[in-house]
Short mmCIF file of C-alpha atoms in Angstrom, two decimals:
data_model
loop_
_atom_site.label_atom_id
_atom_site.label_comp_id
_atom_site.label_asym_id
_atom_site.label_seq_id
_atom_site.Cartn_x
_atom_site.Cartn_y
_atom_site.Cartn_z
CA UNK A 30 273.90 246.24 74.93
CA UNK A 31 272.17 248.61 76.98
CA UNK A 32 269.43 249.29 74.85
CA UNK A 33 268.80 245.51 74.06
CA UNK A 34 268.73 244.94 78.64
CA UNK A 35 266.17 247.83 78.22
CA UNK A 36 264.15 246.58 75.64
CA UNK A 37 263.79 243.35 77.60
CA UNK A 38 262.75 244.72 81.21
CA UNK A 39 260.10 247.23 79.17
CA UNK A 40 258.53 243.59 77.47
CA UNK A 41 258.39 241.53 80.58
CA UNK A 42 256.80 244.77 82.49
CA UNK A 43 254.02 244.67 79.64
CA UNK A 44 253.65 240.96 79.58
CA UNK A 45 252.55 241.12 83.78
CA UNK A 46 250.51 244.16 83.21
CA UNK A 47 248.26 242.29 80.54
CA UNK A 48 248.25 239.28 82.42
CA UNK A 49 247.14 241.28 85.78
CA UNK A 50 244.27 242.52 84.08
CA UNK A 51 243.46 239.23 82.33
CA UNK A 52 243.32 237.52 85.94
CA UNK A 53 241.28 240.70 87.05
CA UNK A 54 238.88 239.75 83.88
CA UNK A 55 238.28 236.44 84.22
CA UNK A 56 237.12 236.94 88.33
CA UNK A 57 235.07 239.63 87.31
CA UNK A 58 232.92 237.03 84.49
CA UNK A 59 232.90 234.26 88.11
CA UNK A 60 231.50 236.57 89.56
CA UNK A 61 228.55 237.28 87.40
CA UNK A 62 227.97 233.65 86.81
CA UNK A 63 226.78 231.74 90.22
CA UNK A 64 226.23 228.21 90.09
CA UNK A 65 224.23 225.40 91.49
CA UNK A 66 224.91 221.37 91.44
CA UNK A 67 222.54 218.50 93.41
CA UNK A 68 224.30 215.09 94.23
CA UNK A 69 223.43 212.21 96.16
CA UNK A 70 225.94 210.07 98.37
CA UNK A 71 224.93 206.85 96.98
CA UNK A 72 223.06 205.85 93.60
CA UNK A 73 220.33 203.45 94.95
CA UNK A 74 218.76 202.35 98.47
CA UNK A 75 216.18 200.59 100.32
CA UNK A 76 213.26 201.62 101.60
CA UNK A 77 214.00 203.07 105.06
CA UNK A 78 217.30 204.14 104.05
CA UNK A 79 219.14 207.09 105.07
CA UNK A 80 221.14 208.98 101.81
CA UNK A 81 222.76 212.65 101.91
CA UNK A 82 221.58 214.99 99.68
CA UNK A 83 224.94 217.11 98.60
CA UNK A 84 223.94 221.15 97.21
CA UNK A 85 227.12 222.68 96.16
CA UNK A 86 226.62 226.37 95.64
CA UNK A 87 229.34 229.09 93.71
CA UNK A 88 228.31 232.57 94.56
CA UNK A 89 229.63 236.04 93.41
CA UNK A 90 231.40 237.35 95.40
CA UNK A 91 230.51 239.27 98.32
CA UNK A 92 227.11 237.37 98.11
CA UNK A 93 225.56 235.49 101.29
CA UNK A 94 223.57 232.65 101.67
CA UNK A 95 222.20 232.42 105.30
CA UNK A 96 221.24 229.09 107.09
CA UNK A 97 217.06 230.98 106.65
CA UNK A 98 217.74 230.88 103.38
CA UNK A 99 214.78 229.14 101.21
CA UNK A 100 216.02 226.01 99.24
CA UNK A 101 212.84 224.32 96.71
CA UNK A 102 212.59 221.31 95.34
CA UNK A 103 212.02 219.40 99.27
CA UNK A 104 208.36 219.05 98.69
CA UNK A 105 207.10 215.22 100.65
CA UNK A 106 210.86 215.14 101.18
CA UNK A 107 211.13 213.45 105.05
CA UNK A 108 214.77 215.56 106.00
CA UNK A 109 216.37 214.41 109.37
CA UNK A 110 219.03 216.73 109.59
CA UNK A 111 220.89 219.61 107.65
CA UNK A 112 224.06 220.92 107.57
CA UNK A 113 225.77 223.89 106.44
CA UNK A 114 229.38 224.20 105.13
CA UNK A 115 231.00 226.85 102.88
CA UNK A 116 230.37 226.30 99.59
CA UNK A 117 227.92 223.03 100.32
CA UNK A 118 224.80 222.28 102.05
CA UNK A 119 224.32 218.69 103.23
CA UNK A 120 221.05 217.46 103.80
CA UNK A 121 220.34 213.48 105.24
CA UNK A 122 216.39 212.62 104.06
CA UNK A 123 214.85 208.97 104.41
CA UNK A 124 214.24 206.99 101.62
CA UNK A 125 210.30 206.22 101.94
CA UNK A 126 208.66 206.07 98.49
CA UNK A 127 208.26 202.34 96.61
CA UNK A 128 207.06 203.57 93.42
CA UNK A 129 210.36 206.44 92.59
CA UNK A 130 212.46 208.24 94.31
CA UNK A 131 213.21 211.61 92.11
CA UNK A 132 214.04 215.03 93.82
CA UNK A 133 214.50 218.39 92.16
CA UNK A 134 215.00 220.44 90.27
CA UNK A 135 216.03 222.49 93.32
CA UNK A 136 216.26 225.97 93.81
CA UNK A 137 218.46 228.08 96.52
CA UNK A 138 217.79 232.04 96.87
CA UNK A 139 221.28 234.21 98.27
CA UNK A 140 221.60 237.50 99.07
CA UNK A 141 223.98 239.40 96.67
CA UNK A 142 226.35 242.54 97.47
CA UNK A 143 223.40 244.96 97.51
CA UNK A 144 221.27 243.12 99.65
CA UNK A 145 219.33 241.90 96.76
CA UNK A 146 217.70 238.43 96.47
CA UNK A 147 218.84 236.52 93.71
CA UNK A 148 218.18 232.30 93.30
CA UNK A 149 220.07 229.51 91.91
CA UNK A 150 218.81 226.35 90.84
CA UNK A 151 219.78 222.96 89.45
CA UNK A 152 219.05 219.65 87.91
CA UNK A 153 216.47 216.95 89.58
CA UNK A 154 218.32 214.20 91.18
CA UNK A 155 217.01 210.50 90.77
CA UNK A 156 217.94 207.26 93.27
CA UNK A 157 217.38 204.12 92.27
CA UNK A 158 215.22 201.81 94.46
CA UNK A 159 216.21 198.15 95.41
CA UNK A 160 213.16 196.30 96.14
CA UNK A 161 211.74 192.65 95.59
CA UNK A 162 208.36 193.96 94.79
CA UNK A 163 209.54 194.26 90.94
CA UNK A 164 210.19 196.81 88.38
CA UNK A 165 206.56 198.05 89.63
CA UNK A 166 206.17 198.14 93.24
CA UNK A 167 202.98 200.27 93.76
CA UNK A 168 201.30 197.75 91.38
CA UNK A 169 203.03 194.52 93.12
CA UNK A 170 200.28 192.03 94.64
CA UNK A 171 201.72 190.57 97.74
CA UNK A 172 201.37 186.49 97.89
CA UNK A 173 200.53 184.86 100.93
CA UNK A 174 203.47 183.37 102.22
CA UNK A 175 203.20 179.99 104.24
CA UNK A 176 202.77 180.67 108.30
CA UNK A 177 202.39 184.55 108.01
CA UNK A 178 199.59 184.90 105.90
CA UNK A 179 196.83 182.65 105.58
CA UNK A 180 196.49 180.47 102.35
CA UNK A 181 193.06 178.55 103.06
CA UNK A 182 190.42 179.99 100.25
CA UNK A 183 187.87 182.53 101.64
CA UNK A 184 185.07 179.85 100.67
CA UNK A 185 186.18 176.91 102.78
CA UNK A 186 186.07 179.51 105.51
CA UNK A 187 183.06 180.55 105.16
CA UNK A 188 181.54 177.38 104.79
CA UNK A 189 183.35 176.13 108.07
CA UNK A 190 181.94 179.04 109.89
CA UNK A 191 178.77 178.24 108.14
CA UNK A 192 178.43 174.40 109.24
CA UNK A 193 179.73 175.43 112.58
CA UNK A 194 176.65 177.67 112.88
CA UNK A 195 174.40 174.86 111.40
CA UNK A 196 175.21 172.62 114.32
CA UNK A 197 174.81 175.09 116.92
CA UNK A 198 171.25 175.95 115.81
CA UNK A 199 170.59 172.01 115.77
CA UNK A 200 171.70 171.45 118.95
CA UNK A 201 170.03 174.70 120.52
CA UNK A 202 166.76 173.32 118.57
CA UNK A 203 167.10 170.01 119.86
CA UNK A 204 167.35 171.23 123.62
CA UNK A 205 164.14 173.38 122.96
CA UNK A 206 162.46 170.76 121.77
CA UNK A 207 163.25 168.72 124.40
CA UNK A 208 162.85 171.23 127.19
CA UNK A 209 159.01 171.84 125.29
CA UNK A 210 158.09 168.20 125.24
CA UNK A 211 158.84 167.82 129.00
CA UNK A 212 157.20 170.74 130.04
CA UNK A 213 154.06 169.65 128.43
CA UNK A 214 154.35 166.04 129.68
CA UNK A 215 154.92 167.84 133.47
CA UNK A 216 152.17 170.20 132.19
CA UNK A 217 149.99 167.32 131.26
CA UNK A 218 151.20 165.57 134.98
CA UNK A 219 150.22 168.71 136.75
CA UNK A 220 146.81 169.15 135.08
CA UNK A 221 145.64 165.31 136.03
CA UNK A 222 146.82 165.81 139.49
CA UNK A 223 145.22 169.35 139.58
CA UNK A 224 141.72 167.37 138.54
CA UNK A 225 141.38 164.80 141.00
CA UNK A 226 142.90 167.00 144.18
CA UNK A 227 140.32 169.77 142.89
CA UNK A 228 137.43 166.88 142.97
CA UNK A 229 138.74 165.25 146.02
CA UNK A 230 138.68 168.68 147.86
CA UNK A 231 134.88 169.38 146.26
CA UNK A 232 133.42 166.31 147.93
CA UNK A 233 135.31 166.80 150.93
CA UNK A 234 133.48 170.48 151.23
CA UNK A 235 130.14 168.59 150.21
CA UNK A 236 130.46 165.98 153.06
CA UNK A 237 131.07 168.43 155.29
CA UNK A 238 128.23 170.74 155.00
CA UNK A 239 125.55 168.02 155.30
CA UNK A 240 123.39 169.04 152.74
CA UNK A 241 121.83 165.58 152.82
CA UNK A 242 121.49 165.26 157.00
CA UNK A 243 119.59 168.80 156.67
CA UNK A 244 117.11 167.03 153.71
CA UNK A 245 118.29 169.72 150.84
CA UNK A 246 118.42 166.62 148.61
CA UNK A 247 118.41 168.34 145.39
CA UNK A 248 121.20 170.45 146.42
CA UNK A 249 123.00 168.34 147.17
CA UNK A 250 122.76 166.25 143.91
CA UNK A 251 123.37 169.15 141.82
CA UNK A 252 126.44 169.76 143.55
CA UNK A 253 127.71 166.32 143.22
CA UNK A 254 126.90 165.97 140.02
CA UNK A 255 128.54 168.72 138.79
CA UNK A 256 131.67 167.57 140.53
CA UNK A 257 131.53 164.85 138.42
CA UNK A 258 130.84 166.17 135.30
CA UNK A 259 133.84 168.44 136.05
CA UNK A 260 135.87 166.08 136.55
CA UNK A 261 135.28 164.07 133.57
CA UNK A 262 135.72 167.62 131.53
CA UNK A 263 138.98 167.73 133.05
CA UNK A 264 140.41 164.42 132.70
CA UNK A 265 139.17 163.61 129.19
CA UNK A 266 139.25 167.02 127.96
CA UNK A 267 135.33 167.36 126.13
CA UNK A 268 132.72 169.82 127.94
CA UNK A 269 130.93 167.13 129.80
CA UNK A 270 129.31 170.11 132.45
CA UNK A 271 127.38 171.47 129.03
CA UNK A 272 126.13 168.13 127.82
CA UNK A 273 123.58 166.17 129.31
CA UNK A 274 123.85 162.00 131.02
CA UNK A 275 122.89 160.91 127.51
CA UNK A 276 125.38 163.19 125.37
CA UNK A 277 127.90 162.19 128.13
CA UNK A 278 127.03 158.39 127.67
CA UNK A 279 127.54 158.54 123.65
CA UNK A 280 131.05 160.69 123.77
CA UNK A 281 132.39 158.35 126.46
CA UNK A 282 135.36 156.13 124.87
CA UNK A 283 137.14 154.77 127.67
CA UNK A 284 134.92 151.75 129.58
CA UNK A 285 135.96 152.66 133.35
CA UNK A 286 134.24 156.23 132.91
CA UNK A 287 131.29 154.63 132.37
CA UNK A 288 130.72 153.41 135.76
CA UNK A 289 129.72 157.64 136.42
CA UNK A 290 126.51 157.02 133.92
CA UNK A 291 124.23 155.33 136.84
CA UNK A 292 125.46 157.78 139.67
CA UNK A 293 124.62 161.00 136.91
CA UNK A 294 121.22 159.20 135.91
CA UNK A 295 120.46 158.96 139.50
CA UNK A 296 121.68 162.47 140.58
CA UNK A 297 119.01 163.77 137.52
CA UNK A 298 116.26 161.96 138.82
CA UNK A 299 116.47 163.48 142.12
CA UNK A 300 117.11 167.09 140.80
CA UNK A 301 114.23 167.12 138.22
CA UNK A 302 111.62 163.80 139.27
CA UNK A 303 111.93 164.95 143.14
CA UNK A 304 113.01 161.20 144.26
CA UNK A 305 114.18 161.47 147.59
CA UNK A 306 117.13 158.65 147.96
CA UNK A 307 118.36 156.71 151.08
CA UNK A 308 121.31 157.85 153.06
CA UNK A 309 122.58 154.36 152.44
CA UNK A 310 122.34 155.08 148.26
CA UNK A 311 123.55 158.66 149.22
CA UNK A 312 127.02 157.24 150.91
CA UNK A 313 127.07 154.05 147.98
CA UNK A 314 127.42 156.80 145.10
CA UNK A 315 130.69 158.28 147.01
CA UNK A 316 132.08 155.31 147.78
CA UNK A 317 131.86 154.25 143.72
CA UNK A 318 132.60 158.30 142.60
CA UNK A 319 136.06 158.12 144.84
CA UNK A 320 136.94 154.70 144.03
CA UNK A 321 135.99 156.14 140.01
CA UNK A 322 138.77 159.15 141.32
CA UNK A 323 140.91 156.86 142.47
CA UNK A 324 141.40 154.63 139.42
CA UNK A 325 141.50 157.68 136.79
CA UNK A 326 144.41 159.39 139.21
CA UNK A 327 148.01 159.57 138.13
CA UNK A 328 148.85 159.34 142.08
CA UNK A 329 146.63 156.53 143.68
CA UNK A 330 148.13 156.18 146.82
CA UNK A 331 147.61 160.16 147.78
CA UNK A 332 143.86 159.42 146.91
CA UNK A 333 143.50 156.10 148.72
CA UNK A 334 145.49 158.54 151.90
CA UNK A 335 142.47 160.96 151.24
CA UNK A 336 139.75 158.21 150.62
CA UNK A 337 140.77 157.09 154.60
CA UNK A 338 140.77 160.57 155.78
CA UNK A 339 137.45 161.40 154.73
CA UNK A 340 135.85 158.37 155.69
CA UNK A 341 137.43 158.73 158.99
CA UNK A 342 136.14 162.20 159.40
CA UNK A 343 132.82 160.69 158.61
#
């Protein structure tokens, strides 16, 4: 009996000695063996999302991982925030890619017992992307959509634009125009009244210096005719100073200028056949060359005015 009790205590002794170094075994092979595992919190997401990025780390023991501690596998990874737990590092990035959202593999670098560097790493991760773009976003066309983007075709636009332009140059071509034709017919206006005030004035200076009273005859002839022929160059627009009474007489269209063919036959006769005329025939061919003015003038009434002035001053 007391060898049988002995035999038992000396086999259970044996049995927790081989299981204490069994236990002792198996932490030493943990040890050597560090691990690294990538999750996400959810398995797809928006655009714009927020998900949490789980790295759960096993590390021999007495190793370190420090919150400087270099993790890969982030590259064009936007990461809000990061957070550091035994055993786990949580990281909260924004989901902000249309075409695929894949992260990893990832890598994680820990200090061992001896100060050494040593790096774990694990799988890629993958989140699935709810969109309505399709299975292919980055190639997706976007349709216009009533009210937000504009459906009229690009050519009806144009050609709006186009006739809207078409009109404006009309209208700015019609004004023109207009503004052209009235400043020639004021033109026109100007250069008639221009003609017989420049006359009027001419035989108002040759009145006034006599020429006749003193017996310069000739002079005054060729002065008077040559306010005529003037004149006549103005009003009817043909160089009737160059040509002479007869050239004038054939080129003459309109009958009232022909009443200036006996005063200009006259004036020649005097300037080249020396006939001396009467003071009576002298004052007759001014009456007839302002009444001629006064007929011919766009403004009759300022002529007639002058017509009384001048005779008054005689």
């Amino acid at each position: 009996m007391t060898i049988r009790f002995l035999l038992c205590i000396t086999i259970s002794y044996l049995s927790l000695l081989v299981n204490n170094i069994s236990a002792e075994t198996t932490n030493d092979k943990l040890d050597i063996a560090p691990q690294l595992s990538a999750s996400l919190s959810v398995k797809s997401a928006r655009i714009g999302d927020i998900v949490e990025l789980s790295l759960k780390y096993t590390l021999p023991k007495d190793a370190k991982i420090s919150p400087e501690s270099k993790i890969e596998g982030l590259k064009d990874v936007a990461v809000i925030e990061k957070k550091m737990i035994p055993g786990e590092i949580l990281l909260s990035i924004i989901v902000d890619r249309q075409d695929s959202f894949k992260l990893g593999p990832f890598s994680l670098s820990f200090k061992d017992k001896e100060g050494e560097e040593n790096i774990i790493r694990s799988e890629a991760v993958t989140l699935d992307l709810i969109t309505n773009l399709g299975e292919k976003p980055a190639e997706a066309r976007l349709k216009p959509i009533m009210e937000i983007v504009p459906i009229t075709p690009l050519w009806l636009i144009y050609l709006l634009w186009s006739a809207g332009g078409i009109i404006v140059l009309l209208i700015a071509a019609g004004i023109i125009w207009w503004w052209r034709k009235k400043r020639l017919k004021n033109d026109e206006i100007i250069k008639e009244r221009a003609a017989h005030i420049i006359a009027l004035g001419e035989i108002d200076d040759l009145r006034k210096d006599k020429l006749f009273e003193k017996g310069r005859y000739k002079e005054f002839y060729f002065r008077f005719s040559e306010i005529l022929r003037h004149y006549l160059e103005r009003l009817r627009g043909f160089p009737a100073a160059e040509f002479t009474t007869e050239e004038i007489s054939r080129r003459i269209t309109i009958e009232e200028d022909r009443m200036l063919i006996p005063m200009l036959r006259e004036a020649d006769l005097v300037k080249f056949a020396d006939i001396i005329p009467t003071s009576a025939k002298k004052d007759e061919d001014i009456r007839i060359a302002l009444l001629y003015i006064q007929s011919t003038s766009p403004t009759p009434t300022v002529i007639q005015q002058k017509d009384r002035t001048i005779e008054g001053e005689e």
